[in-house]
XYZ file of C-alpha atoms in Angstrom:
438
model
C 0.136 -0.042 0.006
C 1.274 3.652 -0.769
C 2.280 6.445 1.630
C -0.959 8.364 2.905
C -1.821 10.169 5.173
C -4.486 8.230 7.771
C -7.498 9.113 9.856
C -8.520 7.325 12.396
C -12.336 6.787 13.852
C -13.323 5.173 17.162
C -16.674 4.389 17.388
C -18.285 4.305 20.622
C -22.129 4.294 20.115
C -22.810 2.263 16.894
C -26.102 3.171 16.033
C -25.442 7.285 16.535
C -22.251 7.324 15.128
C -20.676 4.850 12.830
C -23.220 5.936 9.538
C -21.814 9.622 9.671
C -18.406 7.924 9.785
C -18.894 5.878 6.870
C -20.219 9.399 4.482
C -17.342 11.668 6.130
C -15.025 8.017 4.905
C -16.386 8.366 1.290
C -14.757 11.824 1.184
C -11.850 11.542 2.955
C -10.512 8.242 0.356
C -11.398 10.190 -2.647
C -8.823 13.188 -1.098
C -6.713 10.870 -0.786
C -6.709 9.651 2.496
C -6.377 6.202 4.377
C -9.208 5.808 7.331
C -9.258 3.430 9.634
C -12.897 3.232 11.438
C -13.291 0.642 14.524
C -14.012 0.741 17.858
C -12.110 2.362 20.790
C -10.667 -0.383 22.194
C -9.778 -1.451 18.366
C -8.006 1.600 17.557
C -6.154 1.897 20.715
C -4.560 -1.196 20.239
C -3.529 -0.879 16.417
C -2.167 3.019 17.741
C -0.438 1.271 20.183
C 1.232 -1.470 17.700
C 2.205 2.042 15.746
C 5.410 2.675 15.924
C 5.777 6.419 13.577
C 4.051 9.666 14.844
C 1.442 10.238 11.716
C -1.404 10.214 10.658
C -5.583 12.483 12.435
C -7.287 11.359 15.531
C -11.193 11.592 14.884
C -13.152 11.465 18.003
C -16.879 12.645 19.106
C -15.445 13.914 22.634
C -12.495 14.826 25.033
C -9.836 12.364 26.658
C -8.490 12.705 29.610
C -4.770 13.432 30.454
C -3.293 10.421 30.190
C -5.305 9.095 26.553
C -4.242 13.252 25.296
C -0.757 12.843 25.764
C -1.100 9.175 24.560
C -2.554 9.790 21.149
C -0.153 13.535 20.842
C 2.503 10.633 20.927
C 1.017 8.099 18.378
C -0.569 10.939 15.759
C -0.474 14.685 14.300
C -3.443 16.164 14.929
C -6.587 15.411 17.618
C -9.779 16.710 16.150
C -13.324 16.887 17.982
C -17.005 16.007 16.118
C -19.099 16.270 19.537
C -22.150 13.989 18.525
C -23.492 14.370 22.234
C -23.956 18.448 21.407
C -26.650 18.720 19.191
C -29.107 21.110 18.344
C -31.771 19.739 21.180
C -29.658 19.655 24.707
C -30.959 19.625 28.380
C -28.100 21.669 29.168
C -26.620 24.970 28.024
C -24.137 24.750 25.449
C -21.950 27.408 27.843
C -22.033 24.742 30.552
C -22.104 21.848 28.381
C -19.248 22.646 25.884
C -16.598 22.855 28.675
C -17.368 19.649 30.314
C -16.310 17.629 27.657
C -12.867 18.266 28.304
C -10.541 16.991 31.098
C -8.064 19.370 32.915
C -5.014 20.284 31.155
C -6.783 18.906 27.833
C -7.806 21.396 25.538
C -3.839 22.317 24.395
C -3.886 18.799 22.656
C -7.109 19.672 20.687
C -6.632 20.744 17.153
C -10.028 21.066 15.523
C -13.644 21.168 17.373
C -16.023 21.118 14.338
C -19.562 22.888 14.963
C -22.671 22.134 13.783
C -23.882 25.728 14.163
C -23.136 29.640 14.114
C -24.639 29.468 17.909
C -22.324 26.326 18.497
C -19.337 28.272 17.256
C -20.128 31.422 18.886
C -20.300 29.650 22.641
C -17.219 27.399 21.705
C -15.015 30.230 20.812
C -15.427 31.731 23.702
C -15.302 29.141 26.297
C -12.355 27.480 24.310
C -10.759 29.893 22.689
C -9.203 31.550 25.653
C -5.370 31.478 25.074
C -5.455 32.886 21.405
C -5.450 29.232 19.672
C -8.329 29.221 16.725
C -9.608 25.555 16.582
C -13.131 25.287 16.587
C -14.592 25.307 13.265
C -18.135 25.956 11.068
C -18.669 22.385 9.618
C -22.307 21.266 10.422
C -22.677 18.000 11.445
C -22.663 14.625 8.682
C -25.360 13.210 10.916
C -27.318 16.138 9.420
C -26.790 15.256 5.569
C -28.170 12.117 6.157
C -30.992 13.333 7.884
C -31.841 15.276 4.812
C -31.771 14.437 0.614
C -28.039 15.074 0.228
C -27.556 11.468 0.488
C -30.979 9.854 0.103
C -29.751 6.200 -1.164
C -28.093 5.558 2.442
C -31.170 3.918 3.383
C -32.950 3.059 0.821
C -32.451 -1.159 1.613
C -34.131 -0.004 5.515
C -36.439 1.901 4.338
C -37.665 -0.312 1.625
C -38.130 -3.026 4.327
C -39.681 -0.894 6.785
C -42.705 0.325 3.975
C -42.936 -3.726 3.256
C -43.468 -4.692 7.007
C -45.747 -1.479 7.893
C -46.591 0.168 4.855
C -48.395 3.961 7.513
C -47.134 3.473 10.529
C -46.742 6.828 13.480
C -42.917 6.584 15.145
C -42.248 7.546 19.064
C -38.669 8.207 19.244
C -38.014 7.484 23.500
C -35.542 8.800 25.264
C -36.512 8.320 28.826
C -33.823 8.288 30.686
C -35.523 6.428 33.644
C -37.957 3.367 33.274
C -37.827 2.041 37.192
C -37.414 3.693 39.905
C -34.929 1.587 40.840
C -32.840 2.418 38.079
C -32.159 5.899 40.101
C -28.858 4.146 42.108
C -27.724 2.851 39.123
C -27.698 6.292 37.280
C -26.393 8.007 40.402
C -23.611 5.691 41.160
C -22.565 5.841 37.298
C -22.255 9.984 37.542
C -18.858 11.330 37.970
C -16.559 14.658 38.137
C -15.957 15.638 35.357
C -12.909 18.497 33.824
C -12.452 21.393 36.400
C -16.722 21.000 36.885
C -19.086 19.826 39.373
C -22.010 17.667 37.381
C -25.126 19.028 39.489
C -25.926 14.798 40.349
C -29.073 15.965 42.277
C -30.824 17.799 39.437
C -30.147 14.719 37.226
C -31.474 12.925 39.602
C -34.481 14.594 39.995
C -34.987 14.931 35.539
C -34.652 11.486 36.569
C -37.051 11.088 38.423
C -39.433 13.063 36.617
C -38.626 11.089 33.666
C -39.780 7.892 35.612
C -43.182 9.964 36.271
C -43.847 11.220 32.554
C -43.145 7.615 31.555
C -46.170 6.164 33.532
C -47.967 9.405 31.968
C -47.252 7.735 28.089
C -48.152 4.435 29.146
C -51.976 5.901 29.680
C -51.632 7.165 25.878
C -50.613 3.845 24.945
C -53.669 2.110 26.423
C -55.738 4.662 24.740
C -53.628 4.931 21.942
C -54.820 1.030 21.862
C -58.069 1.606 21.900
C -58.962 3.971 19.506
C -60.092 1.389 17.122
C -62.482 3.158 15.445
C -59.983 6.249 14.875
C -58.573 3.616 12.243
C -55.090 4.737 13.779
C -52.009 3.005 11.480
C -49.018 1.335 14.073
C -47.604 2.862 16.746
C -44.027 1.949 16.552
C -42.290 2.478 19.849
C -38.096 3.064 19.066
C -36.052 2.380 22.215
C -33.697 4.683 23.287
C -30.014 2.745 24.024
C -29.668 3.813 27.362
C -33.785 2.326 28.223
C -34.304 -0.880 29.552
C -35.588 -2.974 26.552
C -37.006 -6.157 28.575
C -39.290 -2.952 30.680
C -40.759 -2.236 26.698
C -41.437 -5.742 26.099
C -43.297 -6.471 29.029
C -45.639 -3.504 28.849
C -46.426 -3.884 24.953
C -47.000 -7.911 24.698
C -50.126 -7.540 25.359
C -50.774 -4.765 22.697
C -52.241 -5.242 19.059
C -51.579 -2.430 17.211
C -48.372 -0.988 18.408
C -44.406 -2.302 17.994
C -41.251 -2.495 19.378
C -38.594 -2.163 16.950
C -34.914 -1.259 17.447
C -33.542 -2.802 14.063
C -31.440 -0.556 11.909
C -30.194 2.993 13.038
C -33.011 5.125 13.608
C -33.094 7.375 10.424
C -34.658 4.809 8.199
C -37.692 4.822 10.830
C -37.701 8.537 10.992
C -37.856 9.240 6.993
C -40.312 6.454 6.425
C -42.575 8.276 9.547
C -45.896 9.645 8.754
C -45.489 11.391 11.959
C -42.932 11.585 14.533
C -43.836 11.334 18.293
C -41.229 12.461 20.902
C -40.962 13.764 24.393
C -38.135 16.322 23.913
C -35.008 14.843 21.762
C -32.455 15.501 19.073
C -35.020 13.330 16.911
C -37.466 16.474 16.303
C -34.816 18.271 14.586
C -34.332 15.173 12.742
C -38.006 15.016 11.933
C -37.752 18.895 10.970
C -34.706 18.544 8.797
C -36.491 15.744 6.859
C -39.839 17.629 7.077
C -41.958 15.581 8.785
C -44.894 15.965 10.665
C -43.062 16.432 14.261
C -45.134 16.099 17.383
C -44.589 16.133 21.267
C -46.170 14.286 23.537
C -46.816 15.996 26.662
C -48.100 13.199 28.980
C -48.294 14.431 32.073
C -50.078 18.172 32.939
C -46.211 19.732 34.572
C -43.923 20.993 31.859
C -40.463 19.166 32.847
C -38.241 20.328 30.142
C -36.119 22.835 30.094
C -35.440 26.018 28.965
C -32.536 25.852 27.372
C -34.798 22.774 25.519
C -36.148 24.204 21.370
C -38.443 21.145 20.619
C -41.498 22.599 21.355
C -40.086 25.255 19.223
C -39.422 22.988 16.421
C -42.573 20.934 16.691
C -45.318 21.615 14.407
C -47.997 20.224 17.226
C -48.523 19.438 21.278
C -50.539 16.777 21.676
C -51.706 15.149 25.213
C -54.275 12.947 23.501
C -53.924 10.250 21.170
C -57.176 10.827 19.533
C -55.056 14.205 18.138
C -53.158 12.435 15.865
C -55.958 10.866 13.448
C -56.956 15.208 12.644
C -52.528 15.821 12.186
C -52.583 13.223 10.020
C -54.790 15.110 7.222
C -53.230 18.043 7.731
C -50.598 19.335 5.547
C -47.381 19.819 6.750
C -45.768 23.787 7.235
C -42.576 24.713 7.199
C -40.572 25.252 9.987
C -36.903 27.184 9.240
C -36.427 27.459 13.393
C -33.136 25.228 13.303
C -31.796 27.502 10.615
C -32.463 30.730 11.226
C -31.868 30.446 15.347
C -28.234 29.490 14.089
C -28.354 25.566 15.933
C -27.421 23.920 12.542
C -25.285 24.999 9.581
C -26.908 24.269 6.270
C -24.660 24.709 3.162
C -24.989 23.909 -0.404
C -21.459 21.282 0.341
C -22.149 18.603 2.506
C -20.628 18.607 5.938
C -18.405 15.834 5.505
C -17.162 17.288 2.454
C -16.360 20.533 4.579
C -14.581 18.379 7.433
C -12.796 16.347 4.874
C -11.363 19.933 3.188
C -10.527 21.609 6.148
C -8.895 18.121 7.664
C -6.874 18.870 4.009
C -5.415 22.488 5.780
C -4.149 21.047 8.989
C -0.044 21.708 8.826
C 2.174 19.091 9.033
C 0.182 15.877 9.104
C 2.850 12.531 8.352
C 2.352 10.276 5.975
C 2.462 6.704 6.999
C 2.516 2.840 5.519
C -0.153 0.767 7.016
C 1.944 -1.783 9.256
C 0.086 -5.578 9.318
C 0.128 -6.991 12.665
C 1.762 -10.305 13.904
C -0.548 -13.144 14.394
C 0.609 -13.150 18.199
C -0.924 -9.654 18.206
C -4.421 -10.773 16.652
C -4.731 -13.349 18.694
C -3.988 -11.063 22.172
C -6.830 -8.180 21.234
C -8.757 -11.054 20.374
C -8.668 -12.362 23.699
C -8.589 -8.977 25.651
C -11.374 -7.290 23.813
C -14.038 -10.584 24.572
C -13.130 -9.776 28.361
C -14.166 -6.031 27.858
C -17.975 -7.353 25.849
C -18.079 -9.265 28.642
C -17.842 -6.851 31.066
C -19.516 -3.871 29.425
C -22.248 -6.495 28.745
C -22.798 -6.892 32.412
C -22.563 -3.506 33.742
C -25.370 -2.393 30.961
C -27.604 -5.362 31.650
C -30.802 -5.600 29.349
C -29.431 -2.265 27.349
C -28.535 -2.408 23.786
C -24.294 -3.430 23.472
C -22.963 -0.392 22.381
C -21.796 -2.210 19.259
C -24.701 -4.392 18.989
C -23.442 -7.157 16.298
C -19.760 -4.917 15.681
C -18.226 -2.813 13.467
C -18.370 -5.045 9.613
C -16.583 -4.543 6.539
C -19.403 -6.123 3.909
C -21.621 -3.084 6.087
C -19.244 -0.238 5.417
C -18.935 -1.473 1.805
C -22.552 -2.027 1.061
C -23.067 1.763 1.778
C -20.050 2.905 0.755
C -21.113 1.745 -3.100
C -24.824 3.326 -1.487
C -23.689 6.794 -2.292
C -21.333 5.742 -5.035
C -18.063 5.616 -3.964
C -15.241 4.064 -6.089
C -12.119 2.615 -6.769
C -12.322 0.754 -2.769
C -9.735 -0.625 -1.555
C -11.502 -2.129 2.610
C -9.935 -5.108 4.999
C -10.375 -6.337 8.095
C -7.620 -5.590 10.511
C -8.954 -7.204 13.935
C -12.202 -8.038 14.537
C -14.303 -4.378 14.714
C -11.665 -2.437 13.263
C -11.593 -1.738 9.825
C -9.317 -0.271 6.803
C -10.558 2.007 3.756
C -8.402 3.654 1.073
């Protein structure tokens, strides 16, 4: 293989991060980059075996000081596109941005890509304190997938969904808590991070309110199921990765017109639905970008959403009772330009993925390298280490979605790249959950 500049992309949550990384990969390899995408443990293991300092580490957030020092030793640049700071959030950008980084680590960051003008303005103020300018307005590759620019990406999944359900209403669930027994677990997972202390009591209060909303939503579901005369289409429940899926299965087991679906990334489900129901999450922004009827469900009287959450402003309707949905089904969708007008999402004629790759080209002093082959002994050692990590992760996430469910597969990445017209592909599996593309 020829010497090339390499981009290393660790994936934590497959359903949220992999597809947009594949889209970014298309533009990277078309600009003569090599891309290595994989699980975080696989990427770090590969870097550990690399002898030279070269390439770009492309991650979703900050690492602790030790992690940053390791990346700095192995890579020429560390860039961040934070997929957890989107347009819809329950905490302010002023709080959330700095708490995504550990103490004394900003000096290692070479780029911080921003989804919109609002995030860019606040990021510059909070992160560029010492004159180092590294915040860039780019938009989100995920948003590229929400719209029509990469419309073929999910065409196979959309075809299968429509074949199974034809018309349906989708509820994108994001309850923090489905069972009060989860509260001690939620509390134990909270840690002080960077120079800020997370307001644990506020988070616990939000979790308890979320449980109350879940109880109210169960009544909503019962009403929906009983509206037989209304002839409503099937309601699909899409659980959040952090939710206990067994609770949902138990709740829905006797319903005939309400179904639990966890297959695929959420995008093809939103793209194919008649209405998107939500209670204040990023899916509401996705639905608006896709020009879908966006409806907030208010399952209890008290408003539990913080003021910074904009989902009400980007919802076409707010409902308390499922009987209202039949009227909404027959109404036309009105334009909602709030996300663009207020700078929450940056829209450009170019793909966000293309803007980011064009900027990566501008980063100075990125060394090229040859691809290194790992020995059989190294591969066996990694296999055992990964299996142990998988067992421990499953133990701590009992009854919840596994972050890399079914793994990162060469066949999936190849299929998706071909769907978006990527030519002259070279794609290899280096390790389990570690794929090379050029």
